[in-house]
mmCIF file of C-alpha atoms and ligand atoms in Angstrom:
data_model
loop_
_atom_site.group_PDB
_atom_site.id
_atom_site.type_symbol
_atom_site.label_atom_id
_atom_site.label_comp_id
_atom_site.label_asym_id
_atom_site.label_seq_id
_atom_site.Cartn_x
_atom_site.Cartn_y
_atom_site.Cartn_z
ATOM 1 C CA UNK A 616 -65.442 -2.529 -29.414
ATOM 2 C CA UNK A 617 -63.901 0.790 -28.355
ATOM 3 C CA UNK A 618 -65.753 2.571 -25.576
ATOM 4 C CA UNK A 619 -65.356 5.767 -27.575
ATOM 5 C CA UNK A 620 -66.773 4.716 -30.913
ATOM 6 C CA UNK A 621 -70.112 6.365 -30.076
ATOM 7 C CA UNK A 622 -68.644 9.472 -28.456
ATOM 8 C CA UNK A 623 -70.746 12.540 -29.176
ATOM 9 C CA UNK A 624 -70.700 16.155 -28.112
ATOM 10 C CA UNK A 625 -73.215 16.705 -25.308
ATOM 11 C CA UNK A 626 -73.016 20.204 -23.800
ATOM 12 C CA UNK A 627 -70.744 23.103 -22.861
ATOM 13 C CA UNK A 628 -70.868 24.678 -19.414
ATOM 14 C CA UNK A 629 -69.091 27.553 -17.767
ATOM 15 C CA UNK A 630 -69.792 27.082 -14.071
ATOM 16 C CA UNK A 631 -70.334 24.287 -11.586
ATOM 17 C CA UNK A 632 -74.059 24.938 -11.191
ATOM 18 C CA UNK A 633 -74.714 23.985 -14.802
ATOM 19 C CA UNK A 634 -73.076 20.539 -14.774
ATOM 20 C CA UNK A 635 -75.263 17.632 -15.904
ATOM 21 C CA UNK A 636 -77.009 16.070 -12.948
ATOM 22 C CA UNK A 637 -77.198 12.393 -13.862
ATOM 23 C CA UNK A 638 -74.632 9.804 -14.764
ATOM 24 C CA UNK A 639 -70.965 9.080 -14.211
ATOM 25 C CA UNK A 640 -68.021 10.896 -15.690
ATOM 26 C CA UNK A 641 -64.275 10.742 -16.338
ATOM 27 C CA UNK A 642 -62.464 14.064 -16.769
ATOM 28 C CA UNK A 643 -59.438 15.029 -18.849
ATOM 29 C CA UNK A 644 -57.341 17.685 -17.095
ATOM 30 C CA UNK A 645 -53.992 19.141 -18.042
ATOM 31 C CA UNK A 646 -51.990 22.225 -18.807
ATOM 32 C CA UNK A 647 -53.101 24.227 -21.771
ATOM 33 C CA UNK A 648 -51.671 22.695 -24.960
ATOM 34 C CA UNK A 649 -50.993 19.323 -23.270
ATOM 35 C CA UNK A 650 -53.130 17.596 -25.897
ATOM 36 C CA UNK A 651 -56.443 16.932 -24.077
ATOM 37 C CA UNK A 652 -58.765 17.778 -26.958
ATOM 38 C CA UNK A 653 -56.503 15.936 -29.430
ATOM 39 C CA UNK A 654 -56.581 12.828 -27.233
ATOM 40 C CA UNK A 655 -60.391 12.907 -27.123
ATOM 41 C CA UNK A 656 -60.527 13.143 -30.919
ATOM 42 C CA UNK A 657 -58.010 10.307 -31.251
ATOM 43 C CA UNK A 658 -59.946 8.032 -28.890
ATOM 44 C CA UNK A 659 -63.139 8.745 -30.794
ATOM 45 C CA UNK A 660 -61.360 8.290 -34.124
ATOM 46 C CA UNK A 661 -62.904 11.589 -35.129
ATOM 47 C CA UNK A 662 -60.793 14.534 -36.263
ATOM 48 C CA UNK A 663 -62.924 17.432 -35.094
ATOM 49 C CA UNK A 664 -65.101 16.416 -32.176
ATOM 50 C CA UNK A 665 -63.142 18.420 -29.596
ATOM 51 C CA UNK A 666 -61.630 21.738 -30.658
ATOM 52 C CA UNK A 667 -57.863 21.631 -31.243
ATOM 53 C CA UNK A 668 -55.773 24.696 -31.984
ATOM 54 C CA UNK A 669 -52.173 25.757 -32.320
ATOM 55 C CA UNK A 670 -52.994 28.615 -29.930
ATOM 56 C CA UNK A 671 -52.885 27.407 -26.322
ATOM 57 C CA UNK A 672 -55.788 28.192 -24.028
ATOM 58 C CA UNK A 673 -58.507 27.344 -26.549
ATOM 59 C CA UNK A 674 -60.691 25.143 -24.371
ATOM 60 C CA UNK A 675 -62.160 27.829 -22.115
ATOM 61 C CA UNK A 676 -65.312 26.007 -21.112
ATOM 62 C CA UNK A 677 -66.120 22.589 -19.721
ATOM 63 C CA UNK A 678 -67.110 20.389 -22.653
ATOM 64 C CA UNK A 679 -69.174 17.280 -22.020
ATOM 65 C CA UNK A 680 -69.142 14.357 -24.434
ATOM 66 C CA UNK A 681 -71.500 11.438 -24.032
ATOM 67 C CA UNK A 682 -70.465 7.811 -24.330
ATOM 68 C CA UNK A 683 -74.059 6.616 -24.035
ATOM 69 C CA UNK A 684 -75.718 4.974 -21.011
ATOM 70 C CA UNK A 685 -75.309 8.083 -18.830
ATOM 71 C CA UNK A 686 -71.516 8.017 -19.088
ATOM 72 C CA UNK A 687 -69.630 11.181 -19.931
ATOM 73 C CA UNK A 688 -66.161 12.319 -20.864
ATOM 74 C CA UNK A 689 -65.301 15.832 -19.689
ATOM 75 C CA UNK A 690 -62.779 18.060 -21.472
ATOM 76 C CA UNK A 691 -61.688 20.550 -18.802
ATOM 77 C CA UNK A 692 -60.187 23.957 -19.613
ATOM 78 C CA UNK A 693 -56.395 23.877 -19.700
ATOM 79 C CA UNK A 694 -54.495 25.540 -16.871
ATOM 80 C CA UNK A 695 -51.169 27.319 -16.700
ATOM 81 C CA UNK A 696 -51.326 29.426 -19.841
ATOM 82 C CA UNK A 697 -49.666 32.766 -19.046
ATOM 83 C CA UNK A 698 -51.416 34.777 -21.802
ATOM 84 C CA UNK A 699 -54.850 34.251 -20.288
ATOM 85 C CA UNK A 700 -55.810 37.249 -18.078
ATOM 86 C CA UNK A 701 -55.135 36.686 -14.375
ATOM 87 C CA UNK A 702 -58.822 36.962 -13.395
ATOM 88 C CA UNK A 703 -59.805 34.228 -15.856
ATOM 89 C CA UNK A 704 -56.949 31.975 -14.781
ATOM 90 C CA UNK A 705 -58.008 32.389 -11.162
ATOM 91 C CA UNK A 706 -61.642 31.646 -12.025
ATOM 92 C CA UNK A 707 -60.683 28.338 -13.668
ATOM 93 C CA UNK A 708 -58.212 27.245 -10.995
ATOM 94 C CA UNK A 709 -60.840 27.818 -8.286
ATOM 95 C CA UNK A 710 -63.414 25.975 -10.334
ATOM 96 C CA UNK A 711 -61.069 23.038 -11.034
ATOM 97 C CA UNK A 712 -60.187 22.808 -7.356
ATOM 98 C CA UNK A 713 -63.833 22.628 -6.346
ATOM 99 C CA UNK A 714 -64.797 20.306 -9.197
ATOM 100 C CA UNK A 715 -62.001 17.806 -8.443
ATOM 101 C CA UNK A 716 -62.663 17.744 -4.723
ATOM 102 C CA UNK A 717 -66.435 17.648 -4.707
ATOM 103 C CA UNK A 718 -67.814 16.185 -7.932
ATOM 104 C CA UNK A 719 -69.504 12.945 -6.895
ATOM 105 C CA UNK A 720 -70.104 11.752 -10.480
ATOM 106 C CA UNK A 721 -66.360 11.788 -11.229
ATOM 107 C CA UNK A 722 -65.182 8.159 -11.132
ATOM 108 C CA UNK A 723 -61.600 8.815 -12.230
ATOM 109 C CA UNK A 724 -59.304 11.557 -13.483
ATOM 110 C CA UNK A 725 -57.020 11.483 -16.506
ATOM 111 C CA UNK A 726 -54.220 14.068 -16.227
ATOM 112 C CA UNK A 727 -52.478 14.706 -19.523
ATOM 113 C CA UNK A 728 -48.940 16.065 -19.416
ATOM 114 C CA UNK A 729 -46.610 16.857 -22.299
ATOM 115 C CA UNK A 730 -44.051 14.041 -22.047
ATOM 116 C CA UNK A 731 -41.242 16.536 -22.645
ATOM 117 C CA UNK A 732 -42.010 18.435 -19.432
ATOM 118 C CA UNK A 733 -44.353 16.565 -17.078
ATOM 119 C CA UNK A 734 -45.192 17.179 -13.396
ATOM 120 C CA UNK A 735 -45.228 20.979 -13.392
ATOM 121 C CA UNK A 736 -46.386 22.598 -10.101
ATOM 122 C CA UNK A 737 -50.009 22.963 -11.275
ATOM 123 C CA UNK A 738 -50.070 19.286 -12.346
ATOM 124 C CA UNK A 739 -49.002 18.348 -8.826
ATOM 125 C CA UNK A 740 -51.676 20.654 -7.446
ATOM 126 C CA UNK A 741 -54.348 18.775 -9.449
ATOM 127 C CA UNK A 742 -52.981 15.431 -8.187
ATOM 128 C CA UNK A 743 -53.130 16.684 -4.601
ATOM 129 C CA UNK A 744 -56.650 18.040 -4.896
ATOM 130 C CA UNK A 745 -57.974 14.831 -6.362
ATOM 131 C CA UNK A 746 -55.977 12.534 -4.051
ATOM 132 C CA UNK A 747 -58.280 13.552 -1.194
ATOM 133 C CA UNK A 748 -61.150 11.728 -2.930
ATOM 134 C CA UNK A 749 -59.270 8.390 -2.973
ATOM 135 C CA UNK A 750 -60.365 7.800 -6.579
ATOM 136 C CA UNK A 751 -58.003 6.649 -9.341
ATOM 137 C CA UNK A 752 -55.825 8.853 -11.522
ATOM 138 C CA UNK A 753 -54.225 7.923 -14.831
ATOM 139 C CA UNK A 754 -51.371 10.133 -16.038
ATOM 140 C CA UNK A 755 -51.093 10.264 -19.820
ATOM 141 C CA UNK A 756 -47.700 11.415 -21.114
ATOM 142 C CA UNK A 757 -48.652 13.010 -24.424
ATOM 143 C CA UNK A 758 -46.817 13.769 -27.668
ATOM 144 C CA UNK A 759 -44.549 10.756 -27.155
ATOM 145 C CA UNK A 760 -43.808 10.944 -30.895
ATOM 146 C CA UNK A 761 -41.512 13.867 -29.984
ATOM 147 C CA UNK A 762 -39.280 11.567 -27.900
ATOM 148 C CA UNK A 763 -36.797 8.907 -28.926
ATOM 149 C CA UNK A 764 -37.568 5.374 -27.805
ATOM 150 C CA UNK A 765 -34.998 5.683 -25.024
ATOM 151 C CA UNK A 766 -36.257 9.072 -23.825
ATOM 152 C CA UNK A 767 -39.805 7.705 -23.799
ATOM 153 C CA UNK A 768 -38.791 4.728 -21.647
ATOM 154 C CA UNK A 769 -36.936 7.014 -19.220
ATOM 155 C CA UNK A 770 -39.862 9.434 -19.022
ATOM 156 C CA UNK A 771 -42.278 6.619 -18.237
ATOM 157 C CA UNK A 772 -39.969 5.168 -15.571
ATOM 158 C CA UNK A 773 -39.554 8.520 -13.799
ATOM 159 C CA UNK A 774 -43.293 9.179 -13.974
ATOM 160 C CA UNK A 775 -43.908 5.844 -12.241
ATOM 161 C CA UNK A 776 -41.458 6.870 -9.521
ATOM 162 C CA UNK A 777 -43.206 10.233 -9.080
ATOM 163 C CA UNK A 778 -46.530 8.484 -8.635
ATOM 164 C CA UNK A 779 -45.265 5.945 -6.120
ATOM 165 C CA UNK A 780 -46.563 8.044 -3.247
ATOM 166 C CA UNK A 781 -50.089 8.112 -4.611
ATOM 167 C CA UNK A 782 -52.176 4.973 -4.189
ATOM 168 C CA UNK A 783 -54.280 4.035 -7.195
ATOM 169 C CA UNK A 784 -52.282 6.052 -9.730
ATOM 170 C CA UNK A 785 -51.104 4.688 -13.074
ATOM 171 C CA UNK A 786 -49.414 6.190 -16.139
ATOM 172 C CA UNK A 787 -48.704 5.581 -19.811
ATOM 173 C CA UNK A 788 -47.218 7.125 -22.956
ATOM 174 C CA UNK A 789 -49.544 8.425 -25.653
ATOM 175 C CA UNK A 790 -49.378 10.037 -29.076
ATOM 176 C CA UNK A 791 -52.371 11.467 -30.905
ATOM 177 C CA UNK A 792 -50.190 11.973 -33.951
ATOM 178 C CA UNK A 793 -49.145 8.309 -34.159
ATOM 179 C CA UNK A 794 -52.284 6.987 -32.466
ATOM 180 C CA UNK A 795 -50.235 5.038 -29.942
ATOM 181 C CA UNK A 796 -51.527 4.284 -26.448
ATOM 182 C CA UNK A 797 -55.204 4.480 -27.389
ATOM 183 C CA UNK A 798 -56.063 0.899 -26.417
ATOM 184 C CA UNK A 799 -54.437 1.219 -23.008
ATOM 185 C CA UNK A 800 -56.238 4.484 -22.268
ATOM 186 C CA UNK A 801 -59.557 3.091 -23.496
ATOM 187 C CA UNK A 802 -59.085 0.063 -21.246
ATOM 188 C CA UNK A 803 -58.314 2.123 -18.122
ATOM 189 C CA UNK A 804 -61.351 4.367 -18.575
ATOM 190 C CA UNK A 805 -63.649 1.462 -19.360
ATOM 191 C CA UNK A 806 -62.408 -0.272 -16.195
ATOM 192 C CA UNK A 807 -63.302 2.757 -14.067
ATOM 193 C CA UNK A 808 -66.827 2.964 -15.441
ATOM 194 C CA UNK A 809 -67.356 -0.762 -15.064
ATOM 195 C CA UNK A 810 -66.140 -0.734 -11.473
ATOM 196 C CA UNK A 811 -68.335 2.252 -10.611
ATOM 197 C CA UNK A 812 -71.334 0.524 -12.159
ATOM 198 C CA UNK A 813 -70.504 -2.678 -10.323
ATOM 199 C CA UNK A 814 -70.135 -4.712 -13.520
ATOM 200 C CA UNK A 815 -67.175 -6.940 -14.159
ATOM 201 C CA UNK A 816 -65.087 -6.182 -17.229
ATOM 202 C CA UNK A 817 -65.674 -9.696 -18.514
ATOM 203 C CA UNK A 818 -69.403 -9.276 -18.810
ATOM 204 C CA UNK A 819 -69.045 -6.112 -20.870
ATOM 205 C CA UNK A 820 -66.064 -7.074 -23.010
HETATM 206 N N1 GTP B 2087 -46.643 16.048 -32.157
HETATM 207 C C1 GTP B 2087 -47.814 15.986 -31.523
HETATM 208 N N2 GTP B 2087 -48.571 17.099 -31.358
HETATM 209 C C2 GTP B 2087 -49.725 16.987 -30.676
HETATM 210 C C3 GTP B 2087 -50.176 15.757 -30.119
HETATM 211 N N3 GTP B 2087 -51.337 15.970 -29.465
HETATM 212 C C4 GTP B 2087 -51.617 17.281 -29.630
HETATM 213 N N4 GTP B 2087 -50.659 17.907 -30.341
HETATM 214 C C5 GTP B 2087 -50.638 19.341 -30.732
HETATM 215 O O1 GTP B 2087 -50.594 20.136 -29.540
HETATM 216 C C6 GTP B 2087 -51.394 21.325 -29.689
HETATM 217 C C7 GTP B 2087 -52.420 21.423 -28.559
HETATM 218 O O2 GTP B 2087 -53.330 20.329 -28.641
HETATM 219 P P1 GTP B 2087 -54.785 20.382 -27.961
HETATM 220 O O3 GTP B 2087 -55.342 19.027 -28.067
HETATM 221 O O4 GTP B 2087 -55.577 21.535 -28.486
HETATM 222 O O5 GTP B 2087 -54.379 20.694 -26.437
HETATM 223 P P2 GTP B 2087 -55.353 20.987 -25.203
HETATM 224 O O6 GTP B 2087 -54.729 20.317 -24.026
HETATM 225 O O7 GTP B 2087 -56.750 20.609 -25.518
HETATM 226 O O8 GTP B 2087 -55.192 22.573 -25.052
HETATM 227 P P3 GTP B 2087 -56.243 23.633 -24.359
HETATM 228 O O9 GTP B 2087 -57.555 23.436 -25.009
HETATM 229 O O10 GTP B 2087 -55.573 24.929 -24.632
HETATM 230 O O11 GTP B 2087 -56.253 23.328 -22.897
HETATM 231 C C8 GTP B 2087 -52.012 21.243 -31.088
HETATM 232 O O12 GTP B 2087 -51.207 21.997 -31.979
HETATM 233 C C9 GTP B 2087 -51.938 19.751 -31.420
HETATM 234 O O13 GTP B 2087 -51.873 19.513 -32.806
HETATM 235 C C10 GTP B 2087 -49.351 14.574 -30.330
HETATM 236 O O14 GTP B 2087 -49.636 13.449 -29.928
HETATM 237 N N5 GTP B 2087 -48.189 14.763 -31.034
HETATM 238 MG MG1 MG B 2088 -58.504 21.721 -25.551
#
């Protein structure tokens, strides 16, 4: 059964002091409009669990969703949106930096990038901040429905090359619109939780 079938909204927080204390979590990071909230809805097979909008910069808080058994999925505020006032952008970048480098409960990071223009400077910055923890990263190349089959294959191949220098980093194509890539993403996240909990995937499958 999908890990996400019981996904439920848990809480919204605005600063690092208010993060839930217990449990393990996997976070979704990415530029504003990359498709983070859409991907969460797609995984949960629920159209309006996480807030999606045509206006970039909508997710301006940290939204926690529970998967049950003290496991959480975290929808982080999008970065890189020019229309957000400088002071707010700076607040979130500082917070993301600290969160990625210090959050002990974070067992793995999913970075979502629009497959038409991945690996922007701020995406690389997130990769670098999190690399210091030695924990795994999964890059999700979103909106793959906007690419031809050939473009999608090329994008995936270059993303793999980009990630060669990072140990423990994987990537995949994904489309919320077509619901493609959901099983692979579900599997990666489930694997991280299982490893962190010290359970083999076989026993939980
Ligand atoms: N074609 C297509 N559009 C998508 C896909 N995923 C998301 N979108 C669209 O992209 C826009 C942004 O999606 P969101 O999921 O809100 O993006 P986000 O990363 O959560 O954005 P912020 O909350 O601003 O950080 C919306 O208009 C979505 O409908 C996809 O797989 N294919
Ligand atoms: Mg969002």
